[in-house]
CSV table of C-alpha atoms in Angstrom, one decimal:
chain,number,residue,atom,x,y,z
A,12,UNK,CA,0.0,0.0,0.0
A,13,UNK,CA,0.9,3.7,-0.1
A,14,UNK,CA,1.7,3.9,3.6
A,15,UNK,CA,1.8,2.0,6.9
A,16,UNK,CA,-1.7,0.8,7.7
A,17,UNK,CA,-2.8,0.0,11.3
A,18,UNK,CA,-6.1,-1.5,12.5
A,19,UNK,CA,-8.2,-0.9,14.4
A,20,UNK,CA,-7.7,2.9,14.8
A,21,UNK,CA,-9.5,2.7,18.1
A,22,UNK,CA,-10.0,-0.2,20.5
A,23,UNK,CA,-11.9,-0.1,23.8
A,24,UNK,CA,-11.6,-3.2,25.9
A,25,UNK,CA,-12.3,-4.4,29.4
A,26,UNK,CA,-9.6,-5.1,31.9
A,27,UNK,CA,-8.4,-8.7,31.7
A,28,UNK,CA,-9.4,-9.2,28.0
A,29,UNK,CA,-6.9,-9.9,25.2
A,30,UNK,CA,-6.4,-7.6,22.3
A,31,UNK,CA,-4.7,-7.9,18.9
A,32,UNK,CA,-3.4,-4.9,17.0
A,33,UNK,CA,-2.5,-5.2,13.3
A,34,UNK,CA,0.1,-3.5,11.2
A,35,UNK,CA,0.5,-3.6,7.5
A,36,UNK,CA,3.9,-2.1,6.5
A,37,UNK,CA,4.9,-0.5,3.3
A,38,UNK,CA,5.6,-3.1,0.6
A,39,UNK,CA,9.3,-3.9,0.4
A,40,UNK,CA,10.2,-2.6,3.8
A,41,UNK,CA,12.2,-5.2,5.6
A,42,UNK,CA,12.2,-3.6,9.0
A,43,UNK,CA,9.1,-3.2,11.3
A,44,UNK,CA,8.9,-1.5,14.7
A,45,UNK,CA,6.2,-1.2,17.3
A,46,UNK,CA,6.3,1.8,19.7
A,47,UNK,CA,4.0,2.8,22.5
A,48,UNK,CA,3.0,6.4,23.1
A,49,UNK,CA,1.4,7.4,26.4
A,50,UNK,CA,-0.3,10.7,26.9
A,51,UNK,CA,2.2,13.5,26.9
A,52,UNK,CA,5.1,11.2,26.5
A,53,UNK,CA,7.6,10.3,23.8
A,54,UNK,CA,7.7,7.1,22.0
A,55,UNK,CA,8.7,3.9,23.9
A,56,UNK,CA,10.3,1.2,21.8
A,57,UNK,CA,8.6,-2.2,22.1
A,58,UNK,CA,9.9,-4.6,19.5
A,59,UNK,CA,11.8,-4.7,16.2
A,60,UNK,CA,11.7,-7.1,13.3
A,61,UNK,CA,14.3,-7.2,10.5
A,62,UNK,CA,13.9,-9.6,7.7
A,63,UNK,CA,14.1,-13.2,8.8
A,64,UNK,CA,16.3,-12.4,11.9
A,65,UNK,CA,15.1,-13.1,15.4
A,66,UNK,CA,13.1,-10.1,16.6
A,67,UNK,CA,14.5,-7.7,19.2
A,68,UNK,CA,11.9,-8.0,22.0
A,69,UNK,CA,13.9,-6.0,24.6
A,70,UNK,CA,11.3,-3.2,24.8
A,71,UNK,CA,8.3,-5.4,25.7
A,72,UNK,CA,7.2,-4.3,29.1
A,73,UNK,CA,5.9,-7.7,30.3
A,74,UNK,CA,5.3,-11.2,29.2
A,75,UNK,CA,1.7,-10.2,28.5
A,76,UNK,CA,3.0,-8.5,25.4
A,77,UNK,CA,3.9,-10.5,22.3
A,78,UNK,CA,4.3,-9.8,18.6
A,79,UNK,CA,4.7,-11.8,15.4
A,80,UNK,CA,5.4,-11.0,11.8
A,81,UNK,CA,4.1,-13.4,9.3
A,82,UNK,CA,5.8,-13.8,5.9
A,83,UNK,CA,8.0,-10.8,6.5
A,84,UNK,CA,5.0,-8.5,6.1
A,85,UNK,CA,2.0,-8.1,8.3
A,86,UNK,CA,2.6,-7.9,12.1
A,87,UNK,CA,0.3,-8.5,15.0
A,88,UNK,CA,0.9,-7.1,18.5
A,89,UNK,CA,-1.0,-9.1,21.1
A,90,UNK,CA,-1.6,-7.9,24.7
A,91,UNK,CA,-3.0,-10.6,27.0
A,92,UNK,CA,-5.0,-9.9,30.2
A,93,UNK,CA,-5.0,-6.1,29.5
A,94,UNK,CA,-4.5,-3.7,32.4
A,95,UNK,CA,-5.5,-0.1,32.6
A,96,UNK,CA,-1.8,1.0,32.4
A,97,UNK,CA,-1.8,-0.6,28.9
A,98,UNK,CA,-3.9,2.3,27.7
A,99,UNK,CA,-1.9,4.2,25.1
A,100,UNK,CA,-1.4,4.8,21.4
A,101,UNK,CA,0.4,1.9,19.8
A,102,UNK,CA,2.4,3.0,16.7
A,103,UNK,CA,3.8,0.8,14.0
A,104,UNK,CA,6.6,1.9,11.7
A,105,UNK,CA,8.5,0.3,8.8
A,106,UNK,CA,11.7,1.2,7.0
A,107,UNK,CA,14.0,-0.2,4.3
A,108,UNK,CA,16.3,-1.3,7.1
A,109,UNK,CA,19.8,-0.4,8.1
A,110,UNK,CA,21.1,2.1,10.6
A,111,UNK,CA,19.5,5.5,10.7
A,112,UNK,CA,17.1,4.8,7.8
A,113,UNK,CA,13.8,6.7,7.8
A,114,UNK,CA,10.9,5.2,9.7
A,115,UNK,CA,7.5,5.7,8.2
A,116,UNK,CA,4.7,5.5,10.9
A,117,UNK,CA,1.1,4.4,10.7
A,118,UNK,CA,-1.6,6.5,12.4
A,119,UNK,CA,-1.6,4.2,15.4
A,120,UNK,CA,-4.2,2.3,17.4
A,121,UNK,CA,-5.6,4.1,20.4
A,122,UNK,CA,-6.2,1.5,23.1
A,123,UNK,CA,-8.4,2.2,26.0
A,124,UNK,CA,-8.6,-0.4,28.8
A,125,UNK,CA,-11.6,0.2,31.1
B,16,UNK,CA,19.3,3.4,28.6
B,17,UNK,CA,19.7,6.2,26.3
B,18,UNK,CA,18.0,9.5,27.2
B,19,UNK,CA,17.1,12.4,25.1
B,20,UNK,CA,16.3,15.7,26.8
B,21,UNK,CA,14.1,17.9,24.6
B,22,UNK,CA,13.2,21.5,25.4
B,23,UNK,CA,11.1,23.4,25.7
B,24,UNK,CA,8.2,21.1,26.6
B,25,UNK,CA,5.7,23.5,25.0
B,26,UNK,CA,5.6,26.8,23.2
B,27,UNK,CA,2.8,29.3,22.5
B,28,UNK,CA,3.7,31.7,19.8
B,29,UNK,CA,2.1,34.2,17.5
B,30,UNK,CA,1.9,33.6,13.8
B,31,UNK,CA,5.0,35.0,12.0
B,32,UNK,CA,7.3,34.4,14.9
B,33,UNK,CA,10.4,32.2,14.7
B,34,UNK,CA,10.7,29.1,16.9
B,35,UNK,CA,13.7,27.2,18.2
B,36,UNK,CA,13.8,23.9,20.1
B,37,UNK,CA,16.7,21.6,21.0
B,38,UNK,CA,17.6,18.2,22.0
B,39,UNK,CA,20.6,16.9,24.0
B,40,UNK,CA,21.6,13.3,24.7
B,41,UNK,CA,23.7,11.6,27.3
B,42,UNK,CA,25.7,9.7,24.6
B,43,UNK,CA,26.9,10.2,21.1
B,44,UNK,CA,24.4,9.8,18.2
B,45,UNK,CA,25.3,9.1,14.6
B,46,UNK,CA,22.1,10.3,13.2
B,47,UNK,CA,19.6,13.0,14.4
B,48,UNK,CA,16.1,13.0,13.1
B,49,UNK,CA,13.3,15.5,13.6
B,50,UNK,CA,9.7,14.4,13.4
B,51,UNK,CA,6.4,16.2,13.6
B,52,UNK,CA,3.2,14.6,14.9
B,53,UNK,CA,-0.3,16.0,14.3
B,54,UNK,CA,-3.3,14.9,16.3
B,55,UNK,CA,-4.5,11.4,15.4
B,56,UNK,CA,-1.5,10.7,13.2
B,57,UNK,CA,1.8,9.0,13.5
B,58,UNK,CA,5.0,11.1,13.4
B,59,UNK,CA,6.3,12.3,10.0
B,60,UNK,CA,10.0,12.8,9.3
B,61,UNK,CA,10.9,16.5,8.7
B,62,UNK,CA,14.7,16.5,8.6
B,63,UNK,CA,17.4,13.9,8.9
B,64,UNK,CA,21.0,14.8,9.9
B,65,UNK,CA,23.9,12.3,9.4
B,66,UNK,CA,27.1,14.3,10.0
B,67,UNK,CA,28.4,16.3,12.9
B,68,UNK,CA,28.2,20.0,12.2
B,69,UNK,CA,25.7,19.5,9.4
B,70,UNK,CA,23.1,22.2,8.8
B,71,UNK,CA,20.1,21.2,6.8
B,72,UNK,CA,17.1,23.2,5.6
B,73,UNK,CA,13.6,22.0,4.5
B,74,UNK,CA,11.6,25.1,3.5
B,75,UNK,CA,11.1,27.2,6.7
B,76,UNK,CA,12.7,24.5,8.8
B,77,UNK,CA,16.4,24.4,9.6
B,78,UNK,CA,18.2,21.8,11.8
B,79,UNK,CA,21.7,21.3,12.9
B,80,UNK,CA,23.7,18.3,14.1
B,81,UNK,CA,25.9,19.5,17.0
B,82,UNK,CA,29.7,19.2,16.7
B,83,UNK,CA,29.8,17.1,19.9
B,84,UNK,CA,27.3,14.7,18.4
B,85,UNK,CA,25.3,15.0,21.6
B,86,UNK,CA,22.9,17.7,20.6
B,87,UNK,CA,20.7,19.1,17.8
B,88,UNK,CA,18.4,22.0,17.3
B,89,UNK,CA,15.4,22.7,15.0
B,90,UNK,CA,14.4,26.2,14.0
B,91,UNK,CA,11.1,27.2,12.3
B,92,UNK,CA,11.0,30.6,10.7
B,93,UNK,CA,7.9,32.7,10.1
B,94,UNK,CA,5.5,30.2,11.8
B,95,UNK,CA,2.1,29.6,10.4
B,96,UNK,CA,-1.0,28.0,12.0
B,97,UNK,CA,-0.4,24.6,10.3
B,98,UNK,CA,3.0,24.3,12.1
B,99,UNK,CA,0.9,23.3,15.2
B,100,UNK,CA,1.8,19.9,16.5
B,101,UNK,CA,4.3,17.9,18.6
B,102,UNK,CA,7.9,18.0,17.4
B,103,UNK,CA,10.1,15.1,18.4
B,104,UNK,CA,13.9,14.6,18.1
B,105,UNK,CA,15.1,11.1,17.7
B,106,UNK,CA,18.2,9.1,16.9
B,107,UNK,CA,19.8,5.8,17.1
B,108,UNK,CA,22.7,5.8,19.5
B,109,UNK,CA,26.0,4.7,18.0
B,110,UNK,CA,25.7,1.3,16.3
B,111,UNK,CA,22.2,0.8,17.4
B,112,UNK,CA,19.1,0.7,15.1
B,113,UNK,CA,16.6,1.4,17.9
B,114,UNK,CA,15.4,5.0,17.6
B,115,UNK,CA,15.2,6.8,20.9
B,116,UNK,CA,12.7,9.7,21.0
B,117,UNK,CA,12.6,12.8,23.0
B,118,UNK,CA,9.4,13.6,24.9
B,119,UNK,CA,8.4,16.2,22.3
B,120,UNK,CA,7.8,19.9,22.1
B,121,UNK,CA,4.1,20.9,21.8
B,122,UNK,CA,3.9,23.9,19.5
B,123,UNK,CA,0.8,26.1,19.4
B,124,UNK,CA,0.6,29.0,16.9
B,125,UNK,CA,-2.0,31.7,17.5
B,126,UNK,CA,-3.2,33.3,14.3
């Protein structure tokens, strides 16, 4: 597609439920990132995928968070047993890969945990 | 972990004024990136800097990569209402692909 696509754009869920957030990167981009943005804060790195290499999961805040990338394209971020502190905007970005290359961001998923 | 200190946190200016914001890091960066985020959207890259001392312009925007490689600034000249948004500095620390972001500068422009 023309840009990074994320769905849903908004998700409201109840505490304790699982949620799945989807990211469709720009075609041909080998690198894919997930970031979390809390209100009034900068972007917090969560996870990074590069080609077929093992993902860098060092930013995931707890074992309730997981992500996968199928076929080197679409990625899904899953949050199990959601907590209120998980409420944030989850941003996906893709790039051609390599150090310092430009990240193109999607519009994000606004997650609200009640 | 790496930390980026971005200032000011917010600015309220009149249309036509010039704006300056800066970013400092606790470690050396090889690349400095400046992003703008508008409400409901993801950040969009404005300017990328790859070399210490580099001064780069993009229209009314000018950014510089500090000589020490630990700082950068962004200037916006003759601001207009559509400049409103949150401006983030970002960069990968040396030999690291993970972008670290500052906390952003919220810019409000009064017409």
